[in-house]
Amino acid sequence: NVQFLTDYFSKEEGKIAKFYFIVDRLDLAEQAKNEFEARGLKVKLIKDKEEFIADITNPGESNTSGKVTMTVINIQKFSKESVTKPSDYNVDVQRVYFLDEAHRSYNPTGSFLANLMASDRDAVQIELTGTPLIGDGYNTKDVFGNYIHKYYYNQSIADGYTLKLIREEIETTYKNQLNATLDAHPKFVEKMVDYIIQDFEEGRTALDSSIGAMIVCDSSEQAREVDRQLKRFSAYTHALVLHDEGTKQDRKNDQEEFKKGNIDILVVYNMLLTGFDAPRLKKQYLARMIKA
């Protein structure tokens, strides 16, 4: 799109195209930066509101690399002050906004989307979502308009970008143990970890000895107990990733080590269920109800 639109606006309308990729989480900004650089674009990562005010009020571009620039920015960096201004030069700029995860955080009644809309009334906006909301209370199409293009799971699976998910019920023997355990131990952690390790070992034998696993817990307390119980199995390395504990850098390090194959099992609570890209993650154990 960037290459096509750069060419189109230059030849057809005599405009310079400037591109912005807008995310709603900092970790997605970093991920997007790496992906765009891997595809040959020059990436400018906006750090704060002041930097964005300077960027959007300046029609020029400091990039001298010869590559097209993609500016990656968190939606929260848009403010009432970040608004385009007429150029002192004979430069006509066409801004193109790609909004990632458009089903989330772009509430029409909130200030984020309002600030984005006001930043450049003439900007082209292209929204991206893997899961458009179609309920009565909030409909993605009501906010952003009809679909330009649709790409379904079956096409993505056929193209090799998406793997089929296989939902496996737990074994009957374990179900019986679990029912007996639940009466006395609500979190049933010890028996659950025993079952997971057994299943994980079988999975590695059947699939590949390098696959990794994730245990999704329903509370920080349960996740810590799972982490403690895993220490009984010295053959496997594991890491605890909680949304309310440790630093952002610690969590990032654990994710990277898992991707490299240095951690066998990630134990998580309120983390890594969306946007976490690790092809070796082949077993995900859900110790909580998944809602919405």
Tab-separated table of C-alpha atoms in Angstrom:
chain	number	residue	atom	x	y	z
A	1	ASN	CA	0.000	0.000	0.000
A	2	VAL	CA	2.772	2.441	0.916
A	3	GLN	CA	4.580	1.912	-2.386
A	4	PHE	CA	1.389	2.082	-4.436
A	5	LEU	CA	0.018	5.190	-2.695
A	6	THR	CA	3.365	7.031	-2.846
A	7	ASP	CA	3.352	6.529	-6.616
A	8	TYR	CA	-0.345	7.374	-6.994
A	9	PHE	CA	-0.336	10.658	-5.062
A	10	SER	CA	2.890	11.771	-6.715
A	11	LYS	CA	1.801	11.128	-10.306
A	12	GLU	CA	-1.952	11.693	-10.150
A	13	GLU	CA	-2.240	14.553	-7.688
A	14	GLY	CA	1.244	16.031	-7.369
A	15	LYS	CA	1.280	15.363	-3.627
A	16	ILE	CA	3.883	14.026	-1.229
A	17	ALA	CA	2.447	11.104	0.754
A	18	LYS	CA	3.309	10.768	4.449
A	19	PHE	CA	2.417	7.507	6.184
A	20	TYR	CA	1.453	6.837	9.813
A	21	PHE	CA	0.874	3.465	11.450
A	22	ILE	CA	-1.222	3.992	14.590
A	23	VAL	CA	-1.301	1.462	17.430
A	24	ASP	CA	-2.922	1.445	20.872
A	25	ARG	CA	-0.163	-0.316	22.835
A	26	LEU	CA	3.532	0.425	23.205
A	27	ASP	CA	4.633	-3.176	22.624
A	28	LEU	CA	2.766	-3.175	19.299
A	29	ALA	CA	4.622	0.007	18.277
A	30	GLU	CA	7.963	-1.723	18.796
A	31	GLN	CA	6.756	-4.832	16.968
A	32	ALA	CA	5.452	-2.736	14.050
A	33	LYS	CA	8.765	-0.849	13.830
A	34	ASN	CA	10.699	-4.107	13.472
A	35	GLU	CA	8.298	-5.476	10.858
A	36	PHE	CA	8.375	-2.347	8.678
A	37	GLU	CA	12.168	-2.118	8.847
A	38	ALA	CA	12.400	-5.777	7.807
A	39	ARG	CA	10.412	-4.827	4.680
A	40	GLY	CA	12.700	-1.981	3.656
A	41	LEU	CA	10.939	1.088	5.072
A	42	LYS	CA	12.573	3.822	7.107
A	43	VAL	CA	10.709	3.899	10.443
A	44	LYS	CA	10.251	6.911	12.693
A	45	LEU	CA	8.968	5.938	16.143
A	46	ILE	CA	7.202	8.850	17.886
A	47	LYS	CA	8.239	9.002	21.553
A	48	ASP	CA	5.964	11.686	23.000
A	49	LYS	CA	3.257	14.253	22.224
A	50	GLU	CA	5.758	17.069	21.682
A	51	GLU	CA	7.648	15.098	19.041
A	52	PHE	CA	4.398	14.383	17.224
A	53	ILE	CA	3.344	18.053	17.307
A	54	ALA	CA	6.661	18.909	15.612
A	55	ASP	CA	6.182	16.101	13.085
A	56	ILE	CA	2.636	16.876	11.996
A	57	THR	CA	3.137	20.644	11.779
A	58	ASN	CA	6.151	20.156	9.515
A	59	PRO	CA	5.269	19.147	5.930
A	60	GLY	CA	8.890	18.222	5.169
A	61	GLU	CA	10.742	15.013	5.907
A	62	SER	CA	14.215	14.748	7.437
A	63	ASN	CA	14.753	11.285	5.958
A	64	THR	CA	17.694	11.307	3.536
A	65	SER	CA	17.981	7.513	3.168
A	66	GLY	CA	15.954	7.363	-0.046
A	67	LYS	CA	13.513	4.965	1.629
A	68	VAL	CA	9.846	5.732	2.196
A	69	THR	CA	9.195	6.660	5.839
A	70	MET	CA	6.552	5.008	8.022
A	71	THR	CA	5.877	6.945	11.216
A	72	VAL	CA	4.748	4.601	14.001
A	73	ILE	CA	2.771	6.267	16.780
A	74	ASN	CA	0.612	5.324	19.742
A	75	ILE	CA	-2.938	6.746	19.547
A	76	GLN	CA	-2.401	8.408	22.935
A	77	LYS	CA	0.273	10.686	21.427
A	78	PHE	CA	-2.428	12.547	19.466
A	79	SER	CA	-3.481	15.711	21.306
A	80	LYS	CA	-5.473	18.881	20.636
A	81	GLU	CA	-2.179	20.588	19.745
A	82	SER	CA	-1.097	18.022	17.129
A	83	VAL	CA	-2.868	19.593	14.167
A	84	THR	CA	-1.593	20.207	10.637
A	85	LYS	CA	-0.747	23.761	9.595
A	86	PRO	CA	-0.612	25.338	6.115
A	87	SER	CA	2.864	25.091	4.619
A	88	ASP	CA	5.033	28.145	3.975
A	89	TYR	CA	6.300	26.337	0.905
A	90	ASN	CA	4.592	25.094	-2.222
A	91	VAL	CA	4.302	21.592	-0.776
A	92	ASP	CA	1.099	19.585	-0.888
A	93	VAL	CA	1.113	16.728	1.637
A	94	GLN	CA	-1.312	13.795	1.719
A	95	ARG	CA	-1.241	12.005	5.060
A	96	VAL	CA	-2.300	8.366	5.174
A	97	TYR	CA	-3.237	6.856	8.549
A	98	PHE	CA	-3.249	3.086	9.022
A	99	LEU	CA	-5.106	2.368	12.288
A	100	ASP	CA	-4.203	-1.009	13.755
A	101	GLU	CA	-6.686	-3.027	15.855
A	102	ALA	CA	-9.556	-0.701	14.909
A	103	HIS	CA	-12.063	-2.681	17.011
A	104	ARG	CA	-10.267	-1.582	20.174
A	105	SER	CA	-9.569	1.767	21.872
A	106	TYR	CA	-11.052	3.936	19.112
A	107	ASN	CA	-14.228	4.813	20.970
A	108	PRO	CA	-16.153	7.537	19.095
A	109	THR	CA	-17.129	9.171	22.404
A	110	GLY	CA	-13.547	9.299	23.711
A	111	SER	CA	-10.817	11.874	23.115
A	112	PHE	CA	-8.271	9.655	21.314
A	113	LEU	CA	-10.281	9.223	18.111
A	114	ALA	CA	-11.474	12.844	18.221
A	115	ASN	CA	-7.883	14.101	18.412
A	116	LEU	CA	-6.867	11.823	15.557
A	117	MET	CA	-9.744	13.003	13.338
A	118	ALA	CA	-8.971	16.654	14.082
A	119	SER	CA	-5.227	16.295	13.435
A	120	ASP	CA	-5.726	16.310	9.654
A	121	ARG	CA	-9.247	16.515	8.245
A	122	ASP	CA	-7.957	15.548	4.782
A	123	ALA	CA	-6.027	12.450	5.855
A	124	VAL	CA	-6.830	9.113	4.246
A	125	GLN	CA	-7.716	6.632	7.002
A	126	ILE	CA	-7.380	2.896	6.523
A	127	GLU	CA	-8.498	0.824	9.508
A	128	LEU	CA	-7.244	-2.706	10.162
A	129	THR	CA	-8.929	-5.283	12.370
A	130	GLY	CA	-8.867	-9.048	12.708
A	131	THR	CA	-12.065	-9.083	14.768
A	132	PRO	CA	-14.535	-6.330	13.797
A	133	LEU	CA	-17.205	-5.732	16.433
A	134	ILE	CA	-20.713	-6.262	15.078
A	135	GLY	CA	-22.899	-5.979	18.199
A	136	ASP	CA	-25.714	-3.536	18.840
A	137	GLY	CA	-23.812	-1.375	21.332
A	138	TYR	CA	-20.784	-0.686	19.133
A	139	ASN	CA	-20.302	-1.586	15.501
A	140	THR	CA	-16.898	-1.102	13.881
A	141	LYS	CA	-18.482	-0.246	10.521
A	142	ASP	CA	-20.623	2.495	12.118
A	143	VAL	CA	-17.427	4.255	13.205
A	144	PHE	CA	-15.137	3.620	10.247
A	145	GLY	CA	-17.398	2.841	7.283
A	146	ASN	CA	-17.755	-0.291	5.174
A	147	TYR	CA	-15.005	-2.820	4.441
A	148	ILE	CA	-12.441	-2.058	1.747
A	149	HIS	CA	-11.186	-5.632	1.769
A	150	LYS	CA	-11.909	-8.847	3.662
A	151	TYR	CA	-9.501	-11.723	4.254
A	152	TYR	CA	-10.960	-14.772	5.969
A	153	TYR	CA	-9.339	-17.377	8.222
A	154	ASN	CA	-9.760	-20.160	5.650
A	155	GLN	CA	-7.798	-18.084	3.101
A	156	SER	CA	-5.108	-17.302	5.666
A	157	ILE	CA	-4.814	-20.990	6.600
A	158	ALA	CA	-4.567	-21.926	2.904
A	159	ASP	CA	-1.833	-19.288	2.444
A	160	GLY	CA	0.106	-20.650	5.407
A	161	TYR	CA	-0.115	-17.525	7.583
A	162	THR	CA	-2.553	-18.942	10.147
A	163	LEU	CA	-2.383	-22.359	11.761
A	164	LYS	CA	-5.492	-24.336	12.558
A	165	LEU	CA	-6.357	-24.423	16.238
A	166	ILE	CA	-7.213	-27.811	17.688
A	167	ARG	CA	-9.183	-27.705	20.927
A	168	GLU	CA	-8.390	-30.729	23.071
A	169	GLU	CA	-10.563	-31.810	25.969
A	170	ILE	CA	-8.712	-33.043	29.049
A	171	GLU	CA	-8.556	-36.794	29.595
A	172	THR	CA	-11.347	-38.571	31.510
A	173	THR	CA	-8.910	-39.874	34.134
A	174	TYR	CA	-7.699	-36.382	34.864
A	175	LYS	CA	-11.273	-35.044	34.870
A	176	ASN	CA	-12.116	-37.495	37.653
A	177	GLN	CA	-9.002	-36.492	39.640
A	178	LEU	CA	-9.876	-32.861	39.076
A	179	ASN	CA	-13.436	-33.240	40.320
A	180	ALA	CA	-12.173	-34.966	43.456
A	181	THR	CA	-9.529	-32.288	43.997
A	182	LEU	CA	-11.855	-29.332	43.492
A	183	ASP	CA	-13.761	-30.070	46.710
A	184	ALA	CA	-10.671	-29.562	48.838
A	185	HIS	CA	-8.475	-27.316	46.686
A	186	PRO	CA	-10.280	-24.696	44.603
A	187	LYS	CA	-7.250	-23.888	42.445
A	188	PHE	CA	-6.265	-27.556	41.905
A	189	VAL	CA	-2.832	-26.371	40.876
A	190	GLU	CA	-0.672	-29.371	41.735
A	191	LYS	CA	-2.785	-31.894	39.812
A	192	MET	CA	-3.198	-29.456	36.950
A	193	VAL	CA	0.563	-28.986	36.570
A	194	ASP	CA	1.090	-32.765	36.691
A	195	TYR	CA	-1.389	-33.154	33.852
A	196	ILE	CA	0.121	-30.311	31.797
A	197	ILE	CA	3.667	-31.673	32.059
A	198	GLN	CA	2.496	-35.135	31.011
A	199	ASP	CA	0.591	-33.703	28.043
A	200	PHE	CA	3.478	-31.402	27.093
A	201	GLU	CA	5.922	-34.324	27.075
A	202	GLU	CA	3.571	-36.274	24.810
A	203	GLY	CA	3.171	-33.208	22.577
A	204	ARG	CA	6.924	-32.845	22.153
A	205	THR	CA	7.220	-36.513	21.262
A	206	ALA	CA	4.385	-36.341	18.733
A	207	LEU	CA	5.135	-32.922	17.207
A	208	ASP	CA	8.623	-31.566	17.770
A	209	SER	CA	11.012	-31.483	20.726
A	210	SER	CA	11.473	-27.704	20.351
A	211	ILE	CA	7.824	-26.633	20.803
A	212	GLY	CA	6.897	-24.316	23.671
A	213	ALA	CA	3.832	-24.019	25.879
A	214	MET	CA	1.820	-21.340	27.639
A	215	ILE	CA	-0.307	-21.775	30.761
A	216	VAL	CA	-3.028	-19.121	30.978
A	217	CYS	CA	-4.108	-18.591	34.594
A	218	ASP	CA	-7.174	-16.923	36.114
A	219	SER	CA	-5.365	-14.922	38.807
A	220	SER	CA	-1.900	-13.734	39.801
A	221	GLU	CA	-2.032	-16.039	42.845
A	222	GLN	CA	-2.780	-19.081	40.729
A	223	ALA	CA	-0.033	-18.150	38.260
A	224	ARG	CA	2.535	-17.852	41.079
A	225	GLU	CA	1.491	-21.254	42.427
A	226	VAL	CA	1.743	-22.811	38.956
A	227	ASP	CA	5.232	-21.325	38.671
A	228	ARG	CA	6.152	-22.830	42.062
A	229	GLN	CA	4.764	-26.249	41.098
A	230	LEU	CA	6.740	-26.248	37.845
A	231	LYS	CA	9.959	-26.138	39.873
A	232	ARG	CA	9.343	-29.824	40.617
A	233	PHE	CA	10.154	-30.571	36.961
A	234	SER	CA	13.792	-29.640	36.437
A	235	ALA	CA	13.762	-30.843	32.807
A	236	TYR	CA	11.777	-27.746	31.773
A	237	THR	CA	12.598	-24.055	32.038
A	238	HIS	CA	9.735	-21.687	32.772
A	239	ALA	CA	9.003	-17.993	33.315
A	240	LEU	CA	6.218	-16.093	35.050
A	241	VAL	CA	4.738	-13.135	33.118
A	242	LEU	CA	2.178	-11.074	35.075
A	243	HIS	CA	0.632	-7.765	34.094
A	244	ASP	CA	1.046	-6.347	37.615
A	245	GLU	CA	4.511	-7.587	38.545
A	246	GLY	CA	8.038	-6.953	37.297
A	247	THR	CA	9.153	-4.298	34.830
A	248	LYS	CA	8.150	-3.941	31.198
A	249	GLN	CA	11.729	-4.824	30.232
A	250	ASP	CA	11.599	-8.031	32.312
A	251	ARG	CA	8.419	-9.088	30.529
A	252	LYS	CA	9.945	-8.249	27.155
A	253	ASN	CA	13.082	-10.271	27.961
A	254	ASP	CA	10.990	-13.318	28.890
A	255	GLN	CA	9.053	-13.046	25.621
A	256	GLU	CA	12.255	-12.841	23.579
A	257	GLU	CA	13.878	-15.747	25.424
A	258	PHE	CA	10.762	-17.843	24.798
A	259	LYS	CA	10.835	-16.987	21.094
A	260	LYS	CA	14.506	-18.029	20.929
A	261	GLY	CA	13.698	-21.389	22.540
A	262	ASN	CA	15.474	-20.691	25.836
A	263	ILE	CA	12.258	-20.976	27.881
A	264	ASP	CA	9.994	-24.025	27.563
A	265	ILE	CA	6.860	-22.834	29.367
A	266	LEU	CA	5.412	-19.361	29.931
A	267	VAL	CA	2.995	-18.924	32.843
A	268	VAL	CA	0.832	-15.860	32.215
A	269	TYR	CA	-1.972	-13.830	33.730
A	270	ASN	CA	-3.536	-10.970	31.725
A	271	MET	CA	-0.600	-11.026	29.315
A	272	LEU	CA	0.325	-12.249	25.815
A	273	LEU	CA	-3.139	-13.386	24.704
A	274	THR	CA	-3.174	-10.865	21.847
A	275	GLY	CA	-0.385	-9.688	19.606
A	276	PHE	CA	2.136	-12.273	20.827
A	277	ASP	CA	3.840	-13.782	17.799
A	278	ALA	CA	5.843	-16.929	18.597
A	279	PRO	CA	5.638	-19.737	16.001
A	280	ARG	CA	7.032	-22.320	18.456
A	281	LEU	CA	4.065	-21.819	20.800
A	282	LYS	CA	2.119	-24.987	19.985
A	283	LYS	CA	0.404	-25.803	23.292
A	284	GLN	CA	-1.761	-23.341	25.201
A	285	TYR	CA	-3.344	-24.549	28.440
A	286	LEU	CA	-6.370	-22.537	29.529
A	287	ALA	CA	-6.858	-22.595	33.291
A	288	ARG	CA	-9.460	-19.860	33.039
A	289	MET	CA	-12.693	-19.093	31.232
A	290	ILE	CA	-12.183	-17.112	28.036
A	291	LYS	CA	-14.841	-14.419	27.638
A	292	ALA	CA	-15.696	-11.724	25.074
